[in-house]
Amino acid sequence: MPSDYPIEFVDLRKEYGAFTAVNGLNLKIEKNSFTGLLGPNGAGKSTSLKILTNLISATSGDVLINGINVPEKPKEALQGVGTVVETPEFYLYLTPRETFRYMGNIFGMSKERIATETDEILQKVKMTEWADKRLGTFSKGMRQRISLGLSLMNSPEVIILDEPTSGLDPRGMSEMREILKNVRDENHGLTVLMSSHMMHEVTDLCDRIAMINHGTLLVHDTLENVLGSRNSRLMKVRPLEPANEEMVAKLAALDNITNAVIDGETINLSLDGGDEEEARLFEQIANVGFRIRSVSADENALEAKYLDLIKESR
Amino acid sequence: MEILSKTVEKMSSYTTNSDIKQVFAVMENEIVKFLRGKKIYIYLAIIGLLMALDIGISLMVENSDGVRMSITQDGDAIARSLLGNLYLVLIIMATLFTAGAICSEFEERTALILLTKPIRRPTIVFGKFLASFAVGFATILLYLIVAIFFKAVGNGHIDGDLFAGMGVYLIYIMAITGVAMLVSAFAKKSSTSALLTLFMLLILPLILEAILGIKGFDTWFLLGSLGGAGADVISGGGEPLRDIAAMLVWLIVTMAGSIVLFKKRQF
């Protein structure tokens, strides 16, 4: 039966011994939405998605796709679902065309439909010229594009993506994002749930955000509402010397700074406030006690919001 | 490859049940994996070597009376000798091909593709079981052809016991494939699974037969003893019905265990 919420997590719990990976997660994904599932490492994103795709079982609670309980009826629940979970490996002795035929047979598609869809999808993921070469010779990026292509087989109503650009080089990431954008724009009846660490990727692709930490939901709303719910921004401070914890402590003590973390050569500050508070930060930062090469406001406000929420949930 | 696809498609078209179609799809993929991998060459080389040794030794080495066998006079004996070793070849088949059937999906991360599709796990188990059975069947066919050749050249008489014995071997394939599937559903790595399969099918039965034999137990129900059931039938002896029943029990128990373990397995 069609549901307004094609994906539902109901009181989902997953324990590994004493460690609780998912702690009573309740989340309903709206129809025709492209929802970004955000959270730090160990937040329970991948575990939740693996339960959703029947790779692991839950300790308690339910996961439903189109109202069908996945662990109870995996075949029925996953019929109209495309998946890219982590970086899957392929049957390296097969070509993409043979892989599509194998999966098409699993879906119960006709020979003609498999052939037609294979050509269309390979074109979509820009792999047509590689259709008859064995997957064993493909790069990670090429395999990931094939993986995304497979998720489009059998005209899915729901697509589940678990960090689809993870491990790809910048060019590979960019290509994958372009393909995902095209998929989003060309399929208006599609519901996509995508976990990711890339804030700009989520901002770019998603219209809804669900943030989780410690296996529980922190926020679930439209991207606009999440960003607009608090006037905050991410400031990137680049010290002359390598960033260290002493610098972080000094910056964290400045007015309106809610969070400070080292991110490579920069220190990311979550600034609570708008232009006035940003100007005040520039005044204070000149006398912070160590030399600074640059201070810039990051365009991606989602990251600041994300860091704030994660900090609050600790 | 093309012939295989057409055959599978034709077989699939006989039913409307999607589970059965999926079984054939999994089976087809598994057979393609066998045919395109290196193991098939190892397997064929082992078969060739065993046959050459068996036939060569029979024809070239004199017996205690200083007499050598000849194809024309002793073809029947050579054929029996060949078929007597068939169970060992089938155990090698299960070790090489079946032992990695389930665990390789996890080890090579292809489970991320297959298990997230609308397919029940028992369907995958049956598909992979049938693929191994097909390889075993082809092996038996090869041995049957060679045996018929020697029998035909030797005494010109091909009796019904030969075919009945081959039928028993077919059921033996099912039993040992079941054991290999069970190990594969349990083991994490294909290499571990192969070692465990060899242990379960060859070494453990030998040890158990030796220990239980000393205590006076009849070990006819163990897979080691059942390996000789086909050869016994070809020689006109044995208790085929009892042995077949035991093989079917092995098949049912191990396949049920494989399905339970695979259903519980987490990625």
Coordinates of C-alpha atoms in Angstrom, one line a residue:
Chain A
M1 CA 0.0 0.0 0.0
P2 CA 1.5 3.4 -0.9
S3 CA 2.6 5.4 2.1
D4 CA 3.2 9.1 2.6
Y5 CA 6.4 8.1 4.2
P6 CA 8.3 5.7 1.9
I7 CA 10.9 5.2 4.6
E8 CA 10.2 4.8 8.3
F9 CA 12.5 4.0 11.3
V10 CA 10.3 3.2 14.3
D11 CA 12.0 3.0 17.7
L12 CA 15.0 1.4 16.0
R13 CA 17.6 0.1 18.3
K14 CA 20.8 -1.8 17.5
E15 CA 23.3 -3.0 20.2
Y16 CA 26.7 -4.5 19.7
G17 CA 27.3 -5.9 23.2
A18 CA 27.6 -3.0 25.5
F19 CA 27.7 -0.5 22.7
T20 CA 24.5 1.0 21.4
A21 CA 24.9 2.1 17.8
V22 CA 21.2 3.1 17.2
N23 CA 19.3 4.2 20.2
G24 CA 15.5 4.4 19.6
L25 CA 15.7 6.2 16.2
N26 CA 12.3 7.5 15.0
L27 CA 12.4 9.0 11.6
K28 CA 10.0 9.3 8.7
I29 CA 11.3 10.3 5.3
E30 CA 8.8 12.3 3.2
K31 CA 7.7 11.2 -0.2
N32 CA 9.5 12.9 -3.1
S33 CA 12.2 14.3 -0.9
F34 CA 16.0 14.2 -1.1
T35 CA 16.9 13.8 2.5
G36 CA 20.5 14.1 3.7
L37 CA 21.3 11.9 6.8
L38 CA 24.0 13.7 8.7
G39 CA 26.0 12.7 11.8
P40 CA 29.6 12.2 13.0
N41 CA 31.4 8.9 12.7
G42 CA 29.7 6.3 15.0
A43 CA 26.4 8.3 15.0
G44 CA 24.5 5.3 13.7
K45 CA 23.9 6.4 10.1
S46 CA 25.5 3.4 8.3
T47 CA 24.0 1.0 10.9
S48 CA 20.5 2.4 10.3
L49 CA 20.9 2.2 6.6
K50 CA 22.3 -1.3 6.7
I51 CA 19.2 -2.4 8.7
L52 CA 17.0 -0.6 6.2
T53 CA 18.7 -2.5 3.4
N54 CA 18.5 -5.9 5.1
L55 CA 22.2 -6.3 5.6
I56 CA 22.0 -6.5 9.4
S57 CA 19.2 -7.1 11.8
A58 CA 18.0 -4.7 14.5
T59 CA 18.0 -5.4 18.2
S60 CA 14.5 -4.0 18.4
G61 CA 12.2 -1.7 16.5
D62 CA 11.1 -1.6 12.9
V63 CA 12.2 -0.3 9.5
L64 CA 9.6 0.1 6.9
I65 CA 9.8 0.8 3.2
N66 CA 6.5 1.8 1.6
G67 CA 4.8 0.4 4.7
I68 CA 6.4 -3.0 4.4
N69 CA 8.6 -4.3 7.3
V70 CA 12.0 -4.9 5.8
P71 CA 13.3 -7.7 8.1
E72 CA 9.9 -9.6 7.8
K73 CA 9.4 -9.2 4.1
P74 CA 12.7 -8.2 2.5
K75 CA 11.8 -9.3 -1.0
E76 CA 8.6 -7.3 -1.1
A77 CA 10.1 -4.3 0.8
L78 CA 13.2 -3.9 -1.5
Q79 CA 11.3 -4.5 -4.8
G80 CA 11.2 -0.8 -5.7
V81 CA 14.4 0.3 -4.0
G82 CA 17.8 1.2 -5.3
T83 CA 20.8 1.1 -3.0
V84 CA 24.4 2.2 -2.9
V85 CA 25.8 1.1 0.5
E86 CA 29.3 2.1 1.3
T87 CA 31.7 1.3 -1.6
P88 CA 30.4 -2.1 -2.8
E89 CA 32.6 -4.5 -4.8
F90 CA 31.4 -6.1 -7.9
Y91 CA 31.6 -9.5 -9.5
L92 CA 34.8 -8.6 -11.2
Y93 CA 34.5 -11.4 -13.8
L94 CA 31.4 -9.7 -15.1
T95 CA 31.0 -6.7 -17.4
P96 CA 28.7 -3.9 -16.5
R97 CA 26.2 -5.2 -19.0
E98 CA 26.3 -8.7 -17.5
T99 CA 26.0 -7.2 -14.0
F100 CA 22.9 -5.3 -15.0
R101 CA 21.5 -8.4 -16.6
Y102 CA 22.1 -10.4 -13.4
M103 CA 20.5 -7.8 -11.2
G104 CA 17.7 -7.3 -13.8
N105 CA 17.0 -11.1 -13.5
I106 CA 16.9 -10.8 -9.7
F107 CA 14.4 -8.0 -10.1
G108 CA 12.3 -10.2 -12.4
M109 CA 12.6 -7.8 -15.3
S110 CA 12.0 -9.0 -18.9
K111 CA 15.0 -9.5 -21.2
E112 CA 14.0 -6.5 -23.4
R113 CA 13.5 -4.2 -20.4
I114 CA 16.9 -5.1 -19.0
A115 CA 18.5 -4.4 -22.3
T116 CA 16.8 -1.0 -22.7
E117 CA 17.4 0.1 -19.1
T118 CA 21.0 -1.0 -19.2
D119 CA 21.7 1.2 -22.2
E120 CA 19.8 4.2 -20.8
I121 CA 21.4 3.9 -17.3
L122 CA 25.0 3.4 -18.6
Q123 CA 24.5 6.5 -20.7
K124 CA 23.2 8.4 -17.6
V125 CA 26.3 7.4 -15.5
K126 CA 28.6 8.0 -18.5
M127 CA 29.8 4.4 -18.7
T128 CA 28.5 3.4 -22.1
E129 CA 31.9 2.8 -23.7
W130 CA 32.8 0.5 -20.8
A131 CA 29.7 -1.6 -21.0
D132 CA 31.4 -4.7 -22.2
K133 CA 34.7 -4.5 -20.3
R134 CA 35.2 -6.6 -17.2
L135 CA 34.7 -4.7 -13.9
G136 CA 38.0 -6.0 -12.6
T137 CA 39.8 -3.4 -14.7
F138 CA 37.7 -0.4 -13.4
S139 CA 38.8 2.3 -11.0
K140 CA 37.0 3.0 -7.8
G141 CA 35.2 6.0 -9.3
M142 CA 34.0 4.0 -12.3
R143 CA 32.7 1.2 -10.0
Q144 CA 30.9 3.7 -7.9
R145 CA 29.2 5.1 -11.0
I146 CA 28.2 1.6 -12.0
S147 CA 26.9 1.1 -8.4
L148 CA 24.8 4.2 -8.7
G149 CA 23.6 3.0 -12.1
L150 CA 22.5 -0.3 -10.6
S151 CA 20.5 1.6 -8.0
L152 CA 18.5 3.1 -10.8
M153 CA 17.4 -0.2 -12.3
N154 CA 13.8 -1.3 -12.3
S155 CA 12.6 2.4 -11.9
P156 CA 12.9 2.6 -8.2
E157 CA 10.6 4.8 -6.0
V158 CA 13.2 4.9 -3.2
I159 CA 16.9 5.2 -3.4
I160 CA 19.2 4.7 -0.4
L161 CA 22.7 6.0 -0.6
D162 CA 25.3 5.5 2.1
E163 CA 28.1 8.0 1.6
P164 CA 28.1 7.5 -2.2
T165 CA 31.1 9.7 -2.8
S166 CA 33.2 8.3 0.0
G167 CA 36.7 7.4 -1.0
L168 CA 36.5 9.1 -4.4
D169 CA 39.0 11.7 -5.7
P170 CA 37.7 15.2 -6.1
R171 CA 36.9 14.6 -9.8
G172 CA 35.1 11.4 -9.0
M173 CA 33.1 13.2 -6.3
S174 CA 32.2 16.0 -8.6
E175 CA 31.0 13.5 -11.3
M176 CA 29.0 11.5 -8.9
R177 CA 27.3 14.7 -7.6
E178 CA 26.5 15.8 -11.2
I179 CA 24.9 12.4 -11.8
L180 CA 22.9 12.6 -8.6
K181 CA 21.7 16.0 -9.5
N182 CA 20.5 14.7 -12.8
V183 CA 18.8 11.8 -11.1
R184 CA 17.1 14.2 -8.7
D185 CA 16.0 16.6 -11.5
E186 CA 14.8 13.9 -13.9
N187 CA 12.8 11.7 -11.4
H188 CA 10.2 13.8 -9.6
G189 CA 8.5 10.8 -8.0
L190 CA 11.7 9.7 -6.3
T191 CA 12.5 9.6 -2.6
V192 CA 16.2 9.6 -1.8
L193 CA 17.8 9.1 1.6
M194 CA 21.5 9.8 1.5
S195 CA 24.0 9.7 4.3
S196 CA 27.1 11.9 3.9
H197 CA 29.9 13.7 5.7
M198 CA 30.1 16.4 3.0
M199 CA 28.2 19.4 4.1
H200 CA 28.4 21.1 0.7
E201 CA 27.3 17.9 -1.0
V202 CA 24.2 17.8 1.3
T203 CA 23.5 21.5 0.8
D204 CA 23.8 21.1 -3.0
L205 CA 21.6 18.0 -3.3
C206 CA 19.2 17.7 -0.5
D207 CA 16.0 19.6 0.3
R208 CA 15.6 18.0 3.7
I209 CA 18.1 17.2 6.5
A210 CA 18.0 14.6 9.3
M211 CA 20.8 14.8 11.8
I212 CA 21.6 12.0 14.2
N213 CA 24.1 11.5 16.9
H214 CA 24.5 8.6 19.4
G215 CA 21.9 6.8 17.4
T216 CA 19.1 9.3 18.1
L217 CA 17.5 12.0 15.9
L218 CA 18.6 15.5 16.7
V219 CA 16.7 17.4 14.0
H220 CA 14.7 16.6 10.9
D221 CA 13.4 19.4 8.8
T222 CA 13.7 21.2 5.5
L223 CA 17.2 22.5 4.7
E224 CA 15.8 26.1 4.8
N225 CA 14.3 25.6 8.3
V226 CA 17.5 23.9 9.6
L227 CA 19.6 26.8 8.4
G228 CA 17.2 29.5 9.4
S229 CA 16.4 28.2 12.9
R230 CA 19.5 29.8 14.3
N231 CA 21.6 32.7 13.1
S232 CA 25.0 31.0 13.1
R233 CA 27.9 30.8 10.7
L234 CA 31.2 28.9 10.4
M235 CA 34.4 30.9 10.6
K236 CA 37.6 29.4 9.4
V237 CA 40.8 30.7 11.1
R238 CA 44.1 29.8 9.7
P239 CA 47.0 30.4 12.1
L240 CA 50.6 31.0 10.9
E241 CA 51.9 28.2 13.1
P242 CA 50.3 24.7 13.0
A243 CA 47.0 24.7 14.9
N244 CA 47.0 23.3 18.4
E245 CA 44.7 22.8 21.4
E246 CA 46.0 26.0 23.1
M247 CA 44.9 28.1 20.1
V248 CA 41.6 26.3 20.1
A249 CA 41.1 27.1 23.8
K250 CA 41.9 30.8 23.2
L251 CA 39.5 31.1 20.2
A252 CA 36.7 29.2 22.0
A253 CA 36.9 31.8 24.8
L254 CA 36.0 34.6 22.4
D255 CA 32.6 36.2 22.4
N256 CA 29.7 34.3 20.7
I257 CA 31.9 31.3 19.8
T258 CA 29.9 28.2 20.6
N259 CA 32.4 25.6 19.2
A260 CA 36.0 25.4 18.1
V261 CA 37.7 22.4 16.4
I262 CA 40.9 21.8 14.5
D263 CA 40.3 20.9 10.9
G264 CA 43.7 20.3 9.3
E265 CA 45.6 23.6 9.0
T266 CA 42.5 25.6 10.1
I267 CA 40.5 26.0 13.2
N268 CA 36.7 26.0 12.6
L269 CA 34.7 28.3 14.8
S270 CA 30.9 28.2 15.2
L271 CA 29.9 31.8 15.6
D272 CA 26.5 32.4 17.1
G273 CA 25.2 35.6 15.5
G274 CA 25.3 37.6 12.3
D275 CA 27.3 40.4 10.8
E276 CA 27.6 42.4 14.1
E277 CA 29.0 39.4 15.9
E278 CA 31.4 38.6 13.0
A279 CA 32.8 42.1 13.1
R280 CA 33.2 41.8 16.9
L281 CA 35.2 38.5 16.3
F282 CA 37.6 40.3 13.9
E283 CA 38.2 42.9 16.6
Q284 CA 39.0 40.3 19.2
I285 CA 40.9 37.9 17.1
A286 CA 43.7 40.5 16.5
N287 CA 44.6 40.2 20.2
V288 CA 44.2 36.5 20.6
G289 CA 47.9 35.9 21.4
F290 CA 49.1 34.0 18.3
R291 CA 49.6 35.1 14.7
I292 CA 46.9 34.4 12.2
R293 CA 47.2 34.2 8.4
S294 CA 43.5 34.5 7.5
V295 CA 40.0 34.5 8.8
S296 CA 37.1 33.7 6.5
A297 CA 33.4 33.0 6.9
D298 CA 32.5 29.7 5.3
E299 CA 29.7 29.9 2.9
N300 CA 28.3 26.6 4.1
A301 CA 26.2 27.5 7.1
L302 CA 25.1 23.9 7.4
E303 CA 28.5 22.9 8.8
A304 CA 28.2 25.5 11.6
K305 CA 24.7 24.3 12.4
Y306 CA 25.9 20.7 12.3
L307 CA 28.8 21.4 14.7
D308 CA 26.5 23.2 17.0
L309 CA 23.9 20.4 17.2
I310 CA 26.6 17.7 17.6
K311 CA 28.1 19.7 20.4
E312 CA 24.8 20.2 22.1
S313 CA 24.0 16.5 21.9
R314 CA 27.2 15.4 23.7
Chain B
M1 CA 28.2 -18.1 -21.9
E2 CA 25.6 -17.3 -24.5
I3 CA 24.4 -20.9 -24.5
L4 CA 24.3 -20.9 -20.7
S5 CA 22.2 -17.7 -20.7
K6 CA 19.7 -19.1 -23.2
T7 CA 19.4 -22.4 -21.3
V8 CA 18.8 -20.5 -18.0
E9 CA 16.3 -18.2 -19.8
K10 CA 14.5 -21.2 -21.2
M11 CA 14.4 -23.0 -17.9
S12 CA 13.2 -19.8 -16.2
S13 CA 10.4 -19.4 -18.7
Y14 CA 8.9 -22.7 -17.6
T15 CA 7.8 -21.2 -14.3
T16 CA 6.1 -17.9 -13.3
N17 CA 7.5 -18.1 -9.8
S18 CA 10.0 -15.3 -9.3
D19 CA 11.8 -17.2 -6.5
I20 CA 12.7 -20.0 -8.9
K21 CA 13.8 -17.5 -11.6
Q22 CA 16.1 -15.9 -9.0
V23 CA 17.5 -19.3 -8.1
F24 CA 18.5 -19.8 -11.8
A25 CA 19.9 -16.2 -12.0
V26 CA 22.1 -16.9 -9.0
M27 CA 23.1 -20.3 -10.4
E28 CA 24.0 -18.8 -13.7
N29 CA 26.2 -16.1 -12.1
E30 CA 27.9 -18.7 -9.9
I31 CA 28.7 -21.0 -12.9
V32 CA 30.0 -18.0 -14.9
K33 CA 32.2 -17.3 -11.8
F34 CA 33.5 -20.9 -11.9
L35 CA 34.1 -20.8 -15.7
R36 CA 36.0 -17.5 -15.7
G37 CA 38.1 -18.2 -12.6
K38 CA 41.4 -20.0 -12.2
K39 CA 39.9 -22.7 -10.1
I40 CA 38.4 -24.5 -13.0
Y41 CA 41.8 -25.0 -14.6
I42 CA 43.1 -26.4 -11.3
Y43 CA 40.2 -28.7 -11.1
L44 CA 40.5 -29.9 -14.6
A45 CA 44.3 -30.4 -14.1
I46 CA 43.6 -32.5 -10.9
I47 CA 41.0 -34.6 -12.8
G48 CA 43.4 -35.1 -15.7
L49 CA 46.3 -36.1 -13.3
L50 CA 44.2 -38.5 -11.3
M51 CA 42.9 -40.2 -14.5
A52 CA 46.3 -40.4 -16.0
L53 CA 47.8 -41.9 -12.8
D54 CA 45.0 -44.4 -12.4
I55 CA 45.0 -45.6 -16.0
G56 CA 48.8 -45.3 -16.4
I57 CA 49.6 -47.3 -13.3
S58 CA 47.0 -49.9 -14.2
L59 CA 48.5 -50.4 -17.6
M60 CA 52.2 -50.0 -16.9
V61 CA 52.8 -51.5 -13.5
E62 CA 52.9 -55.3 -13.2
N63 CA 50.9 -57.0 -10.5
S64 CA 52.4 -59.5 -8.0
D65 CA 52.2 -62.3 -10.6
G66 CA 54.3 -60.2 -13.0
V67 CA 51.3 -59.5 -15.3
R68 CA 50.3 -56.1 -16.7
M69 CA 46.7 -55.1 -17.5
S70 CA 45.6 -54.5 -21.0
I71 CA 42.8 -52.2 -22.2
T72 CA 41.2 -54.9 -24.3
Q73 CA 41.2 -57.6 -21.6
D74 CA 40.9 -55.5 -18.4
G75 CA 38.9 -52.5 -19.5
D76 CA 36.2 -53.3 -16.9
A77 CA 38.7 -53.4 -14.0
I78 CA 40.3 -50.1 -15.2
A79 CA 36.9 -48.4 -15.3
R80 CA 36.0 -49.7 -11.8
S81 CA 39.3 -48.4 -10.5
L82 CA 38.7 -45.0 -12.0
L83 CA 35.2 -44.8 -10.6
G84 CA 36.4 -45.9 -7.2
N85 CA 38.3 -42.6 -6.9
L86 CA 35.5 -40.5 -8.2
Y87 CA 34.3 -39.5 -4.6
L88 CA 37.7 -37.9 -4.0
V89 CA 37.4 -35.8 -7.1
L90 CA 33.9 -34.7 -6.0
I91 CA 35.3 -33.7 -2.5
I92 CA 37.9 -31.6 -4.3
M93 CA 35.1 -30.0 -6.4
A94 CA 33.2 -29.1 -3.2
T95 CA 36.4 -27.7 -1.6
L96 CA 37.3 -25.6 -4.7
F97 CA 33.9 -24.3 -5.7
T98 CA 31.2 -24.7 -3.0
A99 CA 33.3 -23.8 0.0
G100 CA 33.6 -20.1 -1.1
A101 CA 30.0 -19.8 -2.3
I102 CA 28.5 -17.9 0.6
C103 CA 31.4 -16.5 2.5
S104 CA 32.9 -15.0 -0.6
E105 CA 29.9 -12.7 -0.9
F106 CA 30.9 -11.1 2.4
E107 CA 34.6 -11.4 2.0
E108 CA 34.5 -9.7 -1.4
R109 CA 31.8 -7.3 -0.4
T110 CA 29.5 -8.3 -3.2
A111 CA 26.8 -8.9 -0.6
L112 CA 26.4 -5.1 -0.5
I113 CA 24.9 -5.5 -4.0
L114 CA 23.2 -8.8 -3.9
L115 CA 21.7 -8.8 -0.4
T116 CA 20.2 -5.3 -0.8
K117 CA 18.2 -6.5 -3.8
P118 CA 14.7 -8.1 -3.4
I119 CA 15.8 -11.6 -2.9
R120 CA 15.4 -14.0 0.0
R121 CA 18.6 -15.5 1.4
P122 CA 17.4 -19.1 1.0
T123 CA 17.0 -18.4 -2.7
I124 CA 20.7 -17.5 -2.9
V125 CA 21.6 -20.6 -1.1
F126 CA 19.7 -22.8 -3.5
G127 CA 21.1 -21.0 -6.5
K128 CA 24.6 -21.6 -5.3
F129 CA 23.9 -25.2 -4.4
L130 CA 22.6 -25.9 -7.9
A131 CA 25.7 -24.3 -9.5
S132 CA 27.9 -26.6 -7.5
F133 CA 25.7 -29.6 -8.3
A134 CA 26.0 -28.7 -12.0
V135 CA 29.8 -28.8 -11.8
G136 CA 29.6 -32.2 -10.0
F137 CA 27.1 -33.5 -12.6
A138 CA 29.5 -32.5 -15.4
T139 CA 32.3 -34.3 -13.6
I140 CA 30.2 -37.4 -13.2
L141 CA 29.3 -37.2 -16.9
L142 CA 33.0 -37.0 -17.8
Y143 CA 33.9 -40.0 -15.7
L144 CA 30.9 -41.9 -17.1
I145 CA 32.1 -41.3 -20.7
V146 CA 35.6 -42.5 -19.8
A147 CA 34.3 -45.5 -17.9
I148 CA 32.0 -46.4 -20.8
F149 CA 34.9 -46.2 -23.2
F150 CA 37.0 -48.6 -21.1
K151 CA 34.2 -51.0 -20.5
A152 CA 33.2 -50.9 -24.2
V153 CA 36.8 -51.6 -25.3
G154 CA 37.4 -54.1 -22.6
N155 CA 34.4 -56.5 -22.7
G156 CA 31.9 -54.7 -24.8
H157 CA 29.4 -54.9 -22.0
I158 CA 27.9 -51.8 -20.3
D159 CA 25.6 -52.9 -17.5
G160 CA 22.8 -51.1 -15.7
D161 CA 24.9 -51.1 -12.5
L162 CA 27.2 -48.5 -14.0
F163 CA 24.3 -46.0 -14.4
A164 CA 22.8 -46.9 -11.0
G165 CA 26.2 -46.2 -9.4
M166 CA 26.4 -42.9 -11.2
G167 CA 23.0 -42.0 -9.8
V168 CA 24.2 -42.8 -6.3
Y169 CA 27.2 -40.5 -6.9
L170 CA 24.8 -37.7 -8.0
I171 CA 23.1 -37.9 -4.6
Y172 CA 26.5 -38.1 -2.9
I173 CA 27.3 -34.7 -4.6
M174 CA 24.2 -33.2 -3.0
A175 CA 25.3 -34.4 0.5
I176 CA 28.8 -33.1 0.3
T177 CA 27.7 -29.9 -1.4
G178 CA 25.3 -29.4 1.6
V179 CA 28.2 -29.8 4.0
A180 CA 30.4 -27.3 2.0
M181 CA 27.5 -24.8 1.9
L182 CA 27.1 -25.1 5.7
V183 CA 30.8 -24.4 6.3
S184 CA 30.6 -21.5 3.8
A185 CA 27.7 -20.0 5.6
F186 CA 29.7 -20.1 8.8
A187 CA 33.2 -19.2 7.8
K188 CA 34.5 -15.7 7.3
K189 CA 37.1 -16.3 4.7
S190 CA 37.0 -18.6 1.6
S191 CA 40.4 -20.0 2.4
T192 CA 39.3 -21.0 5.9
S193 CA 36.1 -22.4 4.4
A194 CA 38.0 -24.5 1.9
L195 CA 40.2 -26.0 4.6
L196 CA 37.3 -26.7 6.9
T197 CA 35.4 -28.3 4.1
L198 CA 38.3 -30.6 3.2
F199 CA 38.6 -31.5 6.9
M200 CA 34.9 -32.2 7.3
L201 CA 34.6 -34.3 4.1
L202 CA 37.9 -36.1 4.1
I203 CA 39.9 -36.0 7.3
L204 CA 37.2 -36.1 10.0
P205 CA 35.4 -39.1 8.5
L206 CA 38.7 -41.0 8.3
I207 CA 39.5 -40.2 11.9
L208 CA 35.9 -41.1 13.1
E209 CA 35.9 -44.3 11.0
A210 CA 39.2 -45.3 12.5
I211 CA 38.1 -44.6 16.1
L212 CA 34.6 -46.0 15.8
G213 CA 35.9 -49.0 13.9
I214 CA 38.2 -50.0 16.8
K215 CA 35.1 -49.8 19.0
G216 CA 33.2 -52.1 16.6
F217 CA 30.8 -49.5 15.3
D218 CA 29.6 -49.7 11.7
T219 CA 30.3 -46.3 10.2
W220 CA 28.3 -46.7 7.0
F221 CA 26.4 -43.4 7.6
L222 CA 29.5 -41.2 7.7
L223 CA 30.4 -39.3 4.5
G224 CA 33.7 -41.2 4.1
S225 CA 31.9 -44.5 3.9
L226 CA 29.1 -43.1 1.8
G227 CA 31.8 -41.9 -0.7
G228 CA 32.2 -45.6 -1.7
A229 CA 28.5 -46.3 -2.1
G230 CA 28.5 -45.4 -5.8
A231 CA 31.4 -47.7 -6.5
D232 CA 29.8 -50.5 -4.5
V233 CA 26.7 -50.3 -6.7
I234 CA 28.8 -50.4 -9.8
S235 CA 30.4 -53.6 -8.5
G236 CA 27.0 -55.0 -7.9
G237 CA 27.1 -54.8 -4.1
G238 CA 26.4 -52.3 -1.3
E239 CA 23.1 -51.2 0.2
P240 CA 22.1 -48.4 -2.1
L241 CA 18.7 -47.5 -0.5
R242 CA 20.2 -47.3 3.0
D243 CA 23.1 -45.2 1.7
I244 CA 20.9 -42.9 -0.3
A245 CA 18.7 -42.3 2.7
A246 CA 21.7 -41.4 4.8
M247 CA 22.9 -39.0 2.0
L248 CA 19.5 -37.3 1.9
V249 CA 19.6 -36.8 5.7
W250 CA 23.0 -35.2 5.3
L251 CA 21.7 -33.0 2.5
I252 CA 18.6 -31.9 4.4
V253 CA 20.3 -31.2 7.7
T254 CA 23.3 -29.3 6.2
M255 CA 21.1 -27.3 3.8
A256 CA 18.7 -26.3 6.6
G257 CA 21.8 -25.3 8.7
S258 CA 23.2 -23.3 5.8
I259 CA 20.0 -21.4 5.4
V260 CA 19.6 -20.7 9.1
L261 CA 23.3 -19.5 9.4
F262 CA 23.1 -17.4 6.3
K263 CA 19.8 -15.7 7.4
K264 CA 21.4 -14.8 10.7
R265 CA 24.6 -13.5 9.1
Q266 CA 25.3 -9.8 9.4
F267 CA 27.4 -7.7 7.1

